[in-house]
Coordinates of C-alpha atoms in Angstrom, one line a residue:
Chain N
M179 CA 89.5 9.7 -8.5
A180 CA 86.1 9.8 -10.1
K181 CA 84.2 8.8 -7.0
Q182 CA 86.0 11.4 -4.9
I183 CA 85.3 14.1 -7.4
V184 CA 81.6 13.1 -7.8
N185 CA 81.2 13.0 -4.1
A186 CA 83.1 16.2 -3.3
A187 CA 81.5 19.4 -2.0
P188 CA 80.0 21.2 -5.0
E189 CA 82.5 24.1 -4.8
A190 CA 85.3 21.6 -5.4
V191 CA 84.2 21.5 -9.0
T192 CA 82.8 25.0 -9.3
T193 CA 84.8 27.8 -7.7
G194 CA 87.4 25.2 -6.5
L195 CA 88.7 24.6 -3.0
V196 CA 92.1 26.1 -3.8
D197 CA 93.0 29.3 -5.6
T198 CA 94.3 29.3 -9.1
A199 CA 97.9 29.7 -8.0
T200 CA 97.6 26.7 -5.7
Q201 CA 95.9 24.7 -8.4
Q202 CA 98.9 25.4 -10.7
R203 CA 101.4 24.5 -8.0
L204 CA 99.4 21.3 -7.4
E205 CA 99.6 20.4 -11.1
R206 CA 103.2 21.2 -11.3
F207 CA 103.9 19.1 -8.2
L208 CA 102.1 16.0 -9.5
T209 CA 103.7 16.4 -12.9
Y210 CA 107.1 16.5 -11.1
E211 CA 106.2 13.4 -9.0
A212 CA 105.2 11.6 -12.2
A213 CA 108.5 12.6 -13.9
L214 CA 110.5 11.2 -10.9
M215 CA 108.6 7.9 -11.2
D216 CA 109.0 7.7 -15.0
E217 CA 112.8 8.4 -14.6
H218 CA 113.2 5.9 -11.7
Q219 CA 114.5 8.7 -9.5
Y220 CA 113.7 6.7 -6.4
D221 CA 115.5 8.6 -3.7
T222 CA 114.2 12.0 -4.9
W223 CA 110.7 10.5 -5.0
M224 CA 111.1 9.1 -1.5
A225 CA 112.1 12.5 -0.2
L226 CA 108.7 13.8 -1.2
W227 CA 107.2 11.8 1.7
E228 CA 106.9 13.5 5.0
G229 CA 107.0 12.0 8.5
N230 CA 106.7 8.4 9.7
D231 CA 103.0 8.0 9.6
I232 CA 102.7 7.6 5.8
R233 CA 100.7 5.1 3.7
Y234 CA 101.3 4.1 0.1
W235 CA 98.3 2.0 -0.9
V236 CA 97.4 0.2 -4.1
P237 CA 94.2 -1.7 -3.5
C238 CA 93.5 -5.1 -4.9
N239 CA 90.3 -6.5 -6.4
D240 CA 88.3 -3.4 -5.6
D241 CA 89.2 0.3 -5.1
D242 CA 88.2 0.1 -1.5
Q243 CA 89.0 -3.4 -0.4
D244 CA 89.6 -3.1 3.4
P245 CA 93.2 -4.0 4.1
S246 CA 92.2 -5.3 7.5
S247 CA 90.1 -8.1 5.9
G248 CA 91.5 -8.4 2.4
I249 CA 94.7 -8.0 0.5
A250 CA 96.3 -5.1 -1.2
I251 CA 98.7 -5.0 -4.2
I252 CA 100.8 -2.5 -2.1
Y253 CA 100.1 -1.4 1.5
D254 CA 103.3 0.2 2.6
D255 CA 104.2 2.1 5.7
R256 CA 107.5 4.0 5.8
S257 CA 109.7 1.0 6.6
Q258 CA 108.0 -1.2 3.9
L259 CA 108.3 1.6 1.4
E260 CA 112.0 2.0 2.2
E261 CA 112.5 -1.7 1.6
R262 CA 110.6 -1.4 -1.7
I263 CA 112.9 1.4 -2.8
M264 CA 115.9 -0.7 -1.9
R265 CA 114.5 -3.5 -4.1
L266 CA 113.8 -1.1 -7.0
K267 CA 117.4 0.0 -6.9
D268 CA 118.8 -3.5 -6.4
K269 CA 120.5 -5.0 -9.5
T270 CA 119.7 -8.5 -8.3
A271 CA 115.9 -7.9 -8.2
H272 CA 115.6 -9.4 -11.7
A273 CA 112.1 -8.2 -12.4
Y274 CA 113.4 -4.7 -12.2
R275 CA 116.3 -5.2 -14.6
P276 CA 116.3 -4.1 -17.3
Q277 CA 114.2 -1.2 -16.0
A278 CA 111.0 -0.4 -17.8
R279 CA 110.7 2.7 -20.0
L280 CA 107.8 4.7 -18.7
N281 CA 105.7 7.6 -19.9
R282 CA 102.7 8.8 -18.1
N283 CA 100.2 11.5 -18.6
I284 CA 98.4 12.9 -15.6
G285 CA 95.3 14.9 -15.5
G286 CA 92.0 15.6 -13.8
V287 CA 93.8 17.2 -10.8
V288 CA 91.1 18.4 -8.5
A289 CA 91.4 19.3 -4.8
V290 CA 88.5 17.5 -3.1
S291 CA 89.0 18.7 0.4
R292 CA 91.1 21.2 2.3
E293 CA 91.7 21.7 6.0
Q294 CA 94.3 24.2 6.9
D295 CA 97.6 23.1 5.3
I296 CA 96.3 19.6 4.4
V297 CA 94.8 19.2 1.0
E298 CA 93.3 16.0 -0.6
V299 CA 93.8 15.8 -4.3
A300 CA 92.3 13.5 -6.9
S301 CA 94.0 12.8 -10.2
N302 CA 94.2 10.2 -12.9
F303 CA 96.9 8.9 -15.2
V304 CA 97.6 6.9 -18.3
L305 CA 100.9 5.1 -18.2
G306 CA 102.8 3.4 -21.1
E307 CA 105.3 0.8 -20.1
I308 CA 107.8 -0.9 -22.4
R309 CA 110.1 -3.6 -21.1
V310 CA 111.8 -6.5 -22.9
G311 CA 109.8 -5.8 -26.1
V312 CA 106.4 -5.8 -24.5
Q313 CA 104.2 -2.8 -24.2
N314 CA 101.7 -2.5 -21.4
I315 CA 99.3 0.3 -20.9
W316 CA 98.1 1.1 -17.3
F317 CA 95.3 3.3 -16.2
G318 CA 94.6 4.5 -12.7
K319 CA 93.2 7.1 -10.5
C320 CA 95.0 8.6 -7.4
L321 CA 93.9 10.1 -4.2
Y322 CA 96.7 12.1 -2.3
R323 CA 96.9 13.6 1.1
L324 CA 99.4 16.4 0.8
R325 CA 100.8 19.0 3.2
D326 CA 101.0 22.4 1.6
S327 CA 103.9 24.5 2.9
G328 CA 102.9 27.4 0.7
E329 CA 106.0 26.8 -1.4
T330 CA 105.8 23.1 -2.2
F331 CA 103.9 19.9 -1.2
R332 CA 104.8 16.8 0.8
L333 CA 103.1 13.4 0.5
L334 CA 101.3 12.0 3.6
S335 CA 99.4 9.3 1.8
K336 CA 98.8 8.1 -1.7
K337 CA 96.2 5.7 -2.9
V338 CA 96.4 4.4 -6.5
M339 CA 93.3 2.7 -7.9
L340 CA 94.4 0.7 -10.9
L341 CA 91.7 0.1 -13.5
N342 CA 92.8 -3.6 -13.8
N343 CA 93.1 -4.2 -10.0
D344 CA 90.7 -7.2 -10.3
E345 CA 92.2 -8.7 -13.5
A346 CA 95.1 -10.9 -14.1
M347 CA 98.0 -8.5 -14.3
P348 CA 101.7 -8.7 -15.3
N349 CA 104.5 -7.6 -13.0
L350 CA 104.1 -4.1 -11.6
T351 CA 107.8 -3.4 -11.2
F352 CA 107.9 0.4 -11.1
L353 CA 106.4 3.2 -9.1
V354 CA 102.8 4.2 -9.7
Chain C
M116 CA 83.0 -37.3 -21.0
T117 CA 85.9 -36.0 -23.1
T118 CA 87.1 -37.2 -26.4
L119 CA 90.7 -38.2 -26.7
I120 CA 92.1 -37.2 -30.0
A121 CA 94.6 -39.8 -31.2
T122 CA 98.1 -38.7 -31.9
S123 CA 101.0 -40.6 -33.4
R124 CA 103.4 -38.5 -31.3
D125 CA 105.5 -40.5 -28.8
Y126 CA 105.2 -38.3 -25.7
G127 CA 107.0 -40.9 -23.6
A128 CA 110.2 -40.1 -25.4
L129 CA 110.1 -36.5 -24.2
I130 CA 110.5 -37.4 -20.6
K131 CA 113.6 -39.2 -19.3
E132 CA 114.4 -39.9 -15.7
D133 CA 116.8 -36.9 -15.4
R134 CA 115.7 -34.6 -18.3
V135 CA 112.8 -33.5 -20.3
H136 CA 112.4 -32.2 -23.9
S137 CA 111.7 -28.5 -24.1
A138 CA 108.9 -29.1 -26.5
I139 CA 106.6 -29.9 -23.6
F140 CA 106.8 -26.3 -22.6
T141 CA 106.5 -24.6 -26.0
D142 CA 104.5 -26.9 -28.4
E143 CA 101.0 -25.9 -29.2
Q144 CA 99.8 -29.4 -30.1
I145 CA 101.3 -30.7 -26.8
F146 CA 99.4 -28.0 -24.9
Q147 CA 96.1 -29.0 -26.5
D148 CA 96.8 -32.7 -25.7
E149 CA 97.6 -31.7 -22.1
M150 CA 94.2 -30.1 -21.8
E151 CA 92.6 -33.4 -22.9
R152 CA 94.9 -36.0 -21.3
I153 CA 95.7 -34.2 -18.1
F154 CA 93.2 -31.4 -17.3
H155 CA 90.2 -33.3 -18.6
R156 CA 91.0 -36.6 -17.1
T157 CA 92.8 -36.3 -13.8
W158 CA 91.6 -34.6 -10.6
L159 CA 91.7 -30.8 -10.6
F160 CA 91.4 -28.4 -7.6
A161 CA 88.2 -26.4 -8.2
L162 CA 87.5 -24.1 -5.1
H163 CA 87.4 -24.1 -1.4
E164 CA 83.9 -24.7 0.0
S165 CA 83.9 -21.5 2.0
E166 CA 83.9 -19.5 -1.2
V167 CA 80.2 -20.4 -1.8
P168 CA 78.8 -20.6 1.8
K169 CA 75.1 -20.0 1.2
H170 CA 72.4 -21.2 -1.2
G171 CA 72.7 -19.5 -4.5
D172 CA 76.3 -18.3 -4.0
F173 CA 78.3 -18.9 -7.1
K174 CA 81.8 -18.4 -8.4
R175 CA 83.2 -18.8 -11.9
L176 CA 86.3 -20.7 -12.6
Q177 CA 88.2 -22.4 -15.4
L178 CA 89.0 -26.1 -15.5
G179 CA 91.0 -27.0 -18.5
R180 CA 89.2 -25.7 -21.5
F181 CA 85.9 -25.5 -19.7
P182 CA 84.4 -22.4 -18.1
I183 CA 82.7 -23.5 -14.9
I184 CA 80.1 -22.1 -12.5
A185 CA 80.5 -23.4 -9.0
T186 CA 77.3 -23.1 -7.1
R187 CA 75.8 -23.9 -3.7
D188 CA 72.4 -25.5 -4.5
G189 CA 69.3 -25.6 -2.4
D190 CA 70.3 -28.9 -0.7
G191 CA 73.6 -27.3 0.4
Q192 CA 75.6 -29.3 -2.2
I193 CA 78.3 -27.7 -4.3
Q194 CA 77.6 -28.1 -8.0
L195 CA 80.2 -27.6 -10.8
L196 CA 78.3 -26.7 -13.9
I197 CA 79.7 -26.0 -17.4
N198 CA 78.8 -22.4 -18.3
R199 CA 77.2 -23.2 -21.6
C200 CA 73.5 -23.0 -22.4
R201 CA 72.2 -26.4 -23.6
H202 CA 70.2 -24.7 -26.4
R203 CA 72.7 -22.8 -28.5
G204 CA 75.8 -22.7 -26.3
A205 CA 76.0 -19.1 -24.9
Q206 CA 77.5 -18.6 -21.5
V207 CA 74.6 -18.3 -19.0
C208 CA 76.6 -16.5 -16.3
E209 CA 78.9 -13.5 -16.9
A210 CA 79.4 -12.3 -13.3
M211 CA 82.6 -13.7 -11.7
R212 CA 80.9 -14.3 -8.4
G213 CA 77.7 -13.4 -6.5
N214 CA 74.4 -14.9 -5.4
A215 CA 71.7 -16.0 -7.8
K216 CA 69.0 -18.6 -7.6
R217 CA 68.6 -18.7 -11.4
F218 CA 70.9 -18.4 -14.4
Q219 CA 69.2 -17.1 -17.5
C220 CA 70.7 -17.4 -21.0
W221 CA 69.9 -14.0 -22.6
Y222 CA 70.1 -15.5 -26.1
H223 CA 66.6 -17.1 -26.0
G224 CA 65.7 -16.9 -22.3
W225 CA 66.3 -20.5 -21.2
T226 CA 66.7 -20.6 -17.4
Y227 CA 68.6 -22.9 -15.0
D228 CA 68.6 -23.2 -11.2
S229 CA 71.6 -23.4 -8.9
K230 CA 71.5 -27.2 -9.3
G231 CA 71.9 -26.7 -13.1
D232 CA 68.4 -28.0 -13.8
L233 CA 66.6 -26.5 -16.8
V234 CA 63.6 -24.8 -15.1
G235 CA 62.4 -22.5 -17.9
V236 CA 62.1 -22.8 -21.6
T237 CA 60.6 -19.8 -23.4
G238 CA 57.7 -20.8 -25.7
A239 CA 57.9 -24.4 -24.5
E240 CA 54.8 -25.4 -26.4
A241 CA 56.9 -25.3 -29.7
Y242 CA 58.8 -28.3 -28.6
D243 CA 57.2 -31.8 -29.0
Q244 CA 56.7 -34.2 -26.1
K245 CA 59.9 -36.0 -26.8
F246 CA 61.9 -32.9 -25.6
D247 CA 62.8 -33.7 -22.0
P248 CA 64.0 -30.7 -20.0
E249 CA 65.5 -33.1 -17.4
Q250 CA 68.0 -34.1 -20.1
H251 CA 69.0 -30.5 -20.8
G252 CA 70.3 -29.1 -17.6
L253 CA 73.7 -27.4 -17.5
T254 CA 76.3 -30.2 -17.9
R255 CA 77.7 -31.2 -14.5
V256 CA 81.3 -32.1 -14.0
P257 CA 80.8 -35.8 -13.3
R258 CA 83.1 -36.2 -10.3
V259 CA 83.2 -33.8 -7.4
D260 CA 84.8 -34.7 -4.1
S261 CA 86.5 -32.8 -1.3
Y262 CA 89.0 -33.1 1.5
R263 CA 88.6 -30.8 4.5
G264 CA 86.9 -28.1 2.4
F265 CA 89.1 -28.3 -0.7
V266 CA 86.8 -29.2 -3.5
F267 CA 88.3 -31.2 -6.4
A268 CA 86.7 -32.2 -9.8
S269 CA 87.3 -34.6 -12.5
F270 CA 85.8 -34.9 -16.0
D271 CA 86.7 -38.6 -16.0
E272 CA 83.8 -40.7 -14.6
Q273 CA 86.3 -43.5 -14.1
A274 CA 88.9 -41.3 -12.2
M275 CA 90.3 -43.1 -9.1
D276 CA 89.0 -42.2 -5.7
L277 CA 90.2 -38.7 -4.6
R278 CA 91.6 -40.0 -1.4
Q279 CA 93.8 -42.4 -3.4
Y280 CA 94.8 -39.6 -5.7
L281 CA 95.9 -37.4 -2.9
G282 CA 97.4 -40.3 -1.0
A283 CA 100.2 -39.3 1.5
T284 CA 99.7 -35.6 0.7
L285 CA 96.5 -35.5 2.9
K286 CA 98.5 -34.9 6.0
Y287 CA 100.0 -31.8 4.4
F288 CA 96.5 -30.4 3.8
D289 CA 96.0 -30.9 7.5
I290 CA 99.0 -28.7 8.3
M291 CA 97.1 -25.7 6.7
V292 CA 93.7 -26.6 8.1
D293 CA 94.8 -27.4 11.6
A294 CA 96.5 -24.0 11.9
S295 CA 93.0 -23.0 12.8
P296 CA 92.1 -24.0 16.3
T297 CA 88.6 -24.9 15.0
G298 CA 90.0 -26.8 12.0
E299 CA 88.3 -24.4 9.6
L300 CA 89.6 -22.2 6.9
Q301 CA 88.0 -19.4 5.0
V302 CA 88.8 -18.4 1.5
K303 CA 87.0 -15.2 0.7
P304 CA 85.3 -14.8 -2.6
G305 CA 87.0 -12.0 -4.6
V306 CA 90.0 -11.6 -2.3
V307 CA 92.7 -12.9 -4.7
N308 CA 95.9 -11.9 -6.4
R309 CA 95.5 -12.6 -10.1
T310 CA 98.7 -12.6 -12.0
R311 CA 99.7 -13.6 -15.5
Y312 CA 103.1 -14.4 -17.0
R313 CA 104.3 -15.2 -20.5
G314 CA 105.5 -18.7 -19.7
N315 CA 104.3 -22.3 -19.5
W316 CA 102.1 -23.5 -16.7
K317 CA 104.6 -26.2 -15.6
Q318 CA 107.1 -23.6 -14.6
V319 CA 105.1 -23.0 -11.5
G320 CA 106.7 -26.1 -10.0
M321 CA 107.9 -26.6 -6.5
D322 CA 111.6 -25.7 -6.5
G323 CA 113.9 -25.6 -3.6
Y324 CA 116.9 -24.7 -5.7
H325 CA 116.0 -21.2 -7.0
P326 CA 115.5 -19.0 -3.9
H327 CA 119.1 -18.1 -3.4
Y328 CA 119.3 -16.8 -6.9
V329 CA 115.8 -15.7 -8.0
H330 CA 115.1 -14.1 -4.7
M331 CA 118.5 -12.8 -3.9
S332 CA 117.2 -9.3 -3.4
V333 CA 114.9 -10.6 -0.7
F334 CA 117.7 -12.3 1.2
K335 CA 119.7 -9.1 1.0
I336 CA 116.9 -7.1 2.6
F337 CA 116.3 -9.7 5.3
S338 CA 120.0 -9.6 6.2
K339 CA 119.6 -5.9 6.9
R340 CA 116.6 -6.5 9.3
E341 CA 117.0 -7.2 13.0
N342 CA 114.5 -10.0 12.7
T343 CA 112.2 -11.4 10.0
T344 CA 109.3 -12.4 12.2
G345 CA 106.1 -11.7 10.4
S346 CA 107.7 -11.9 7.0
A347 CA 105.8 -14.0 4.4
V348 CA 108.9 -16.2 4.0
G349 CA 108.5 -17.7 7.4
A350 CA 110.9 -20.3 6.1
L351 CA 113.7 -17.7 6.2
H352 CA 113.4 -17.2 9.9
L353 CA 116.7 -17.3 11.8
E354 CA 118.5 -19.7 9.5
D355 CA 118.5 -20.6 5.8
P356 CA 116.0 -23.4 5.1
F357 CA 117.2 -23.6 1.5
A358 CA 120.7 -24.8 2.4
D359 CA 121.4 -28.4 1.6
S360 CA 122.9 -28.7 5.1
S361 CA 119.5 -27.8 6.6
S362 CA 117.0 -30.3 7.7
S363 CA 114.5 -29.2 5.0
R364 CA 113.6 -31.9 2.6
T365 CA 112.2 -32.0 -0.9
R366 CA 109.6 -34.7 -1.6
G367 CA 108.0 -36.3 -4.6
F368 CA 104.8 -38.3 -4.3
E369 CA 102.9 -40.7 -6.4
Y370 CA 100.6 -39.0 -9.0
G371 CA 103.0 -36.0 -9.4
H372 CA 102.5 -34.3 -6.1
A373 CA 105.5 -32.5 -4.6
C374 CA 106.5 -30.8 -1.4
L375 CA 109.2 -28.7 0.1
D376 CA 109.0 -30.0 3.6
F377 CA 110.2 -27.5 6.1
R378 CA 108.7 -29.3 9.1
A379 CA 111.9 -30.5 10.7
Q380 CA 113.7 -27.3 10.0
R381 CA 111.0 -25.2 11.6
R382 CA 110.2 -27.5 14.6
P383 CA 113.1 -26.2 16.8
H384 CA 111.7 -22.6 16.5
A385 CA 108.3 -23.5 18.1
E386 CA 109.2 -21.9 21.4
Q387 CA 110.3 -18.6 19.7
S388 CA 107.1 -18.5 17.7
I389 CA 105.0 -19.1 20.8
E390 CA 106.8 -16.4 22.7
D391 CA 106.2 -13.9 19.8
L392 CA 102.5 -14.8 19.7
R393 CA 102.2 -14.4 23.5
A394 CA 103.1 -10.7 23.1
S395 CA 99.5 -9.9 22.0
D396 CA 96.1 -10.8 23.4
D397 CA 95.0 -12.5 20.2
G398 CA 98.3 -14.4 20.0
R399 CA 98.0 -15.6 23.6
R400 CA 94.5 -16.8 23.0
Y401 CA 95.6 -18.5 19.8
V402 CA 98.3 -20.5 21.6
E403 CA 95.9 -21.5 24.3
D404 CA 93.2 -22.5 21.8
M405 CA 95.7 -24.5 19.7
I406 CA 96.8 -26.4 22.7
T407 CA 93.2 -27.2 23.7
A408 CA 92.4 -28.3 20.2
H409 CA 95.5 -30.3 19.4
G410 CA 97.3 -31.1 22.6
E411 CA 100.5 -29.3 23.6
E412 CA 103.0 -31.3 21.5
H413 CA 101.0 -31.2 18.2
A414 CA 100.0 -27.5 18.8
K415 CA 103.7 -26.6 19.1
E416 CA 104.5 -28.4 15.9
L417 CA 101.6 -26.7 14.1
I418 CA 102.6 -23.3 15.3
A419 CA 106.2 -23.9 14.3
W420 CA 105.0 -25.0 10.8
H421 CA 103.0 -21.7 10.3
G422 CA 100.2 -23.5 8.6
D423 CA 102.5 -23.8 5.5
P424 CA 102.5 -27.3 3.9
H425 CA 104.4 -26.0 0.8
L426 CA 102.6 -28.7 -1.2
G427 CA 102.1 -28.9 -4.9
V428 CA 99.1 -31.1 -6.0
F429 CA 99.4 -32.0 -9.6
P430 CA 98.4 -30.4 -11.9
N431 CA 96.9 -27.1 -10.7
L432 CA 97.0 -26.6 -6.9
Q433 CA 99.7 -25.4 -4.5
L434 CA 99.3 -24.7 -0.8
I435 CA 102.1 -22.3 0.0
H436 CA 102.6 -20.2 3.2
D437 CA 99.3 -18.3 3.8
H438 CA 97.7 -18.9 0.5
V439 CA 96.0 -21.3 -1.9
R440 CA 97.4 -21.1 -5.4
V441 CA 95.7 -22.1 -8.5
V442 CA 97.5 -22.5 -11.8
V443 CA 95.5 -21.8 -14.9
P444 CA 97.1 -22.6 -18.3
I445 CA 96.1 -20.2 -21.0
S446 CA 98.4 -21.3 -23.8
P447 CA 101.8 -23.0 -24.0
G448 CA 103.4 -19.6 -23.4
E449 CA 100.9 -18.0 -21.1
T450 CA 99.7 -18.8 -17.6
E451 CA 97.4 -17.2 -15.0
V452 CA 98.2 -17.7 -11.3
L453 CA 95.5 -17.1 -8.7
M454 CA 96.6 -16.6 -5.1
Y455 CA 93.9 -16.7 -2.5
P456 CA 95.0 -15.7 1.0
V457 CA 93.6 -18.2 3.6
F458 CA 91.9 -16.9 6.7
L459 CA 91.9 -19.0 9.9
K460 CA 88.6 -19.3 11.6
G461 CA 88.4 -19.2 15.4
V462 CA 91.2 -16.7 15.8
G463 CA 91.4 -13.0 16.6
D464 CA 91.3 -10.5 13.7
S465 CA 94.9 -9.4 14.3
I466 CA 96.2 -12.9 13.6
N467 CA 94.6 -12.9 10.1
E468 CA 95.6 -9.3 9.5
K469 CA 99.2 -10.2 10.2
R470 CA 98.9 -13.1 7.8
L471 CA 97.5 -10.8 5.1
R472 CA 100.4 -8.4 5.5
A473 CA 102.9 -11.3 5.4
H474 CA 101.3 -12.7 2.3
E475 CA 101.2 -9.4 0.3
A476 CA 104.8 -8.6 1.3
F477 CA 106.1 -11.5 -0.8
Y478 CA 103.2 -12.4 -3.2
G479 CA 101.4 -10.4 -5.9
P480 CA 102.4 -8.4 -8.9
A481 CA 104.3 -5.7 -7.0
A482 CA 105.6 -7.7 -4.0
A483 CA 109.0 -8.8 -3.1
G484 CA 108.9 -12.4 -4.4
S485 CA 106.3 -13.1 -7.1
P486 CA 107.6 -10.6 -9.7
D487 CA 111.1 -12.2 -9.7
D488 CA 109.5 -15.7 -10.2
A489 CA 107.4 -14.4 -13.1
E490 CA 110.4 -12.7 -14.6
I491 CA 112.5 -15.9 -14.5
F492 CA 109.6 -18.0 -16.0
E493 CA 109.4 -15.5 -18.9
R494 CA 113.2 -15.6 -19.4
T495 CA 112.9 -19.4 -19.4
Q496 CA 110.1 -19.4 -22.0
R497 CA 112.1 -17.2 -24.3
G498 CA 115.1 -19.4 -23.9
L499 CA 113.2 -22.7 -24.4
I500 CA 112.1 -21.7 -27.9
A501 CA 115.8 -22.2 -28.9
D502 CA 115.7 -26.0 -29.0
A503 CA 119.0 -26.7 -30.7
D504 CA 120.0 -28.5 -27.5
P505 CA 116.4 -29.3 -26.4
W506 CA 117.0 -31.2 -23.1
V507 CA 116.1 -29.5 -19.8
L508 CA 118.1 -31.0 -17.0
L509 CA 116.2 -32.2 -13.9
G510 CA 118.8 -34.7 -12.5
R511 CA 120.0 -32.8 -9.5
G512 CA 120.3 -35.0 -6.5
L513 CA 119.2 -38.1 -8.3
G514 CA 121.9 -40.1 -6.5
R515 CA 121.0 -39.0 -3.0
E516 CA 117.3 -39.7 -2.9
E517 CA 115.7 -41.9 -0.3
Q518 CA 112.4 -43.7 -0.1
D519 CA 110.4 -42.4 2.9
E520 CA 108.0 -44.6 4.9
D521 CA 105.1 -42.5 3.7
G522 CA 105.8 -43.5 0.1
S523 CA 107.4 -40.3 -0.9
V524 CA 110.9 -39.9 -2.3
A525 CA 112.9 -37.5 -0.3
A526 CA 116.1 -35.7 -0.9
C527 CA 118.0 -32.4 0.0
I528 CA 116.0 -29.2 -0.4
S529 CA 117.7 -28.1 -3.6
D530 CA 117.3 -31.5 -5.3
E531 CA 115.0 -31.8 -8.4
T532 CA 113.0 -34.6 -6.9
T533 CA 109.8 -32.5 -7.0
Q534 CA 110.2 -31.8 -10.8
R535 CA 111.0 -35.5 -11.5
A536 CA 107.8 -36.6 -9.7
Q537 CA 105.7 -34.0 -11.7
M538 CA 107.3 -35.0 -15.0
Q539 CA 106.8 -38.7 -14.5
E540 CA 103.1 -38.1 -13.8
W541 CA 102.9 -35.9 -16.9
K542 CA 104.4 -38.8 -18.9
R543 CA 101.9 -41.3 -17.3
L544 CA 98.9 -39.2 -18.2
M545 CA 100.1 -38.1 -21.6
T546 CA 100.9 -41.7 -22.7
R547 CA 97.9 -43.4 -21.1
R548 CA 95.4 -45.0 -23.4

């Protein structure tokens, strides 16, 4: 996310907080995560999350609206996210059938903080959605907390800041 | 203050007792006439007074075709001003909300205060003495009135008294307001789900027939949970309130208002709700404060009812679960829906936080409920275009309606009494001279 990158320690955007190999692994991982969302591979995507203390947050009205005093578009803990996945897979959830065709480009992957095996990563995306003859284009920035096992990453939290989160929006019936 | 454009169309023929013609959902000319005959003549919900608490606070909103600035003026009054400079017509306020003592038009610099009065004309010496600034303030919506913080507006100076318009629905407003032990609600400026669907504004009705089908996925998930306490669909607690065998009732009122009345269905669950509340400090205090404020019997009712009137006030307001919903027609086939979560004053933070989580679980563009509603409205709009057989059937339960003592017509929860009330009011307003 732009603000996180602007406010990060100077070395986050100069030498970088992670080495080149880790940067490449990060980019591959986020590309893979995007592909799973585009292809509606819900169970595989869900398996990227680690532990019970997770948070999937899509703020409403403002990128930082406090969920304790305002609403969110999505503010899921593990049990809520599991129910969301059930609904995404459910043929009687009409807004999800037919499924949208999705294509997203991700970029701007920058590690903005690192503490032992926990890395915070900012990124952004452009997402094209086509469903029942209507094309929507979504823009957003993400901030991830990931655990780095050295081989791969696991999601601990993900915050998605949609560019239109304070505008009248159509159904958001896929993973972002 | 509005001009009624004559039409030779017979709108009365489009509304029968048990059916309506689909043109009322799809026709461009009908939509334009709706703006003039309904939105510019009857009472509309504008905002909740807590959205502009202090002098200079303002909020922009849309009433019919008019962009409005709602302000709190220096006398503490709420003003509804048309956002159009009286000089050449540019909007004088672009921010959606904020605080400003002055609104300046940046075309030629004319300036208005929070009352709408014209307080600055650049190069005023160029106007002769006949120019009267007092006659050139921002145009005020002529009728503004409120009930317990809910501010309504009408462009018709001759509109009936607001209390008469709301009639028997007033006590349903009380259900939402009196869920606060101090009888005060807070609607926070800028805390709102804004959604848009490709369908007609009248689709956002008040429908007790659709939940089993439109929201089937929600029922399935609930059936997998051990309990549903804290879910937004409080109505789904413990037993199905949408079964015709339940004690839920659907109601139609005079002037097109409608309600899904879950009071009787929820009342037996008061003790359970109170027990759940007493598990936390904030909840325990809430129960005590409610009993102090309302007496034990009424406090129990109010707690059982969850502050949810499930009321639709024709044409643009709904009070549902934990939110105030505003319906904004954009075109015959496009509608914006604004959902403002309601905060209770005089309660612990965790009570409101729980209400927020309950709200966003069901409502909003990525939640469990709203997307399926929007999806069905869009499917309906696509279907309604095919008007070979143009009648839309609204006759369900016509033979089992009863007149209630409060003046409403009541029937089983799935009956289309609500839609019939709305459509008869539509007909009254659209055919009125």
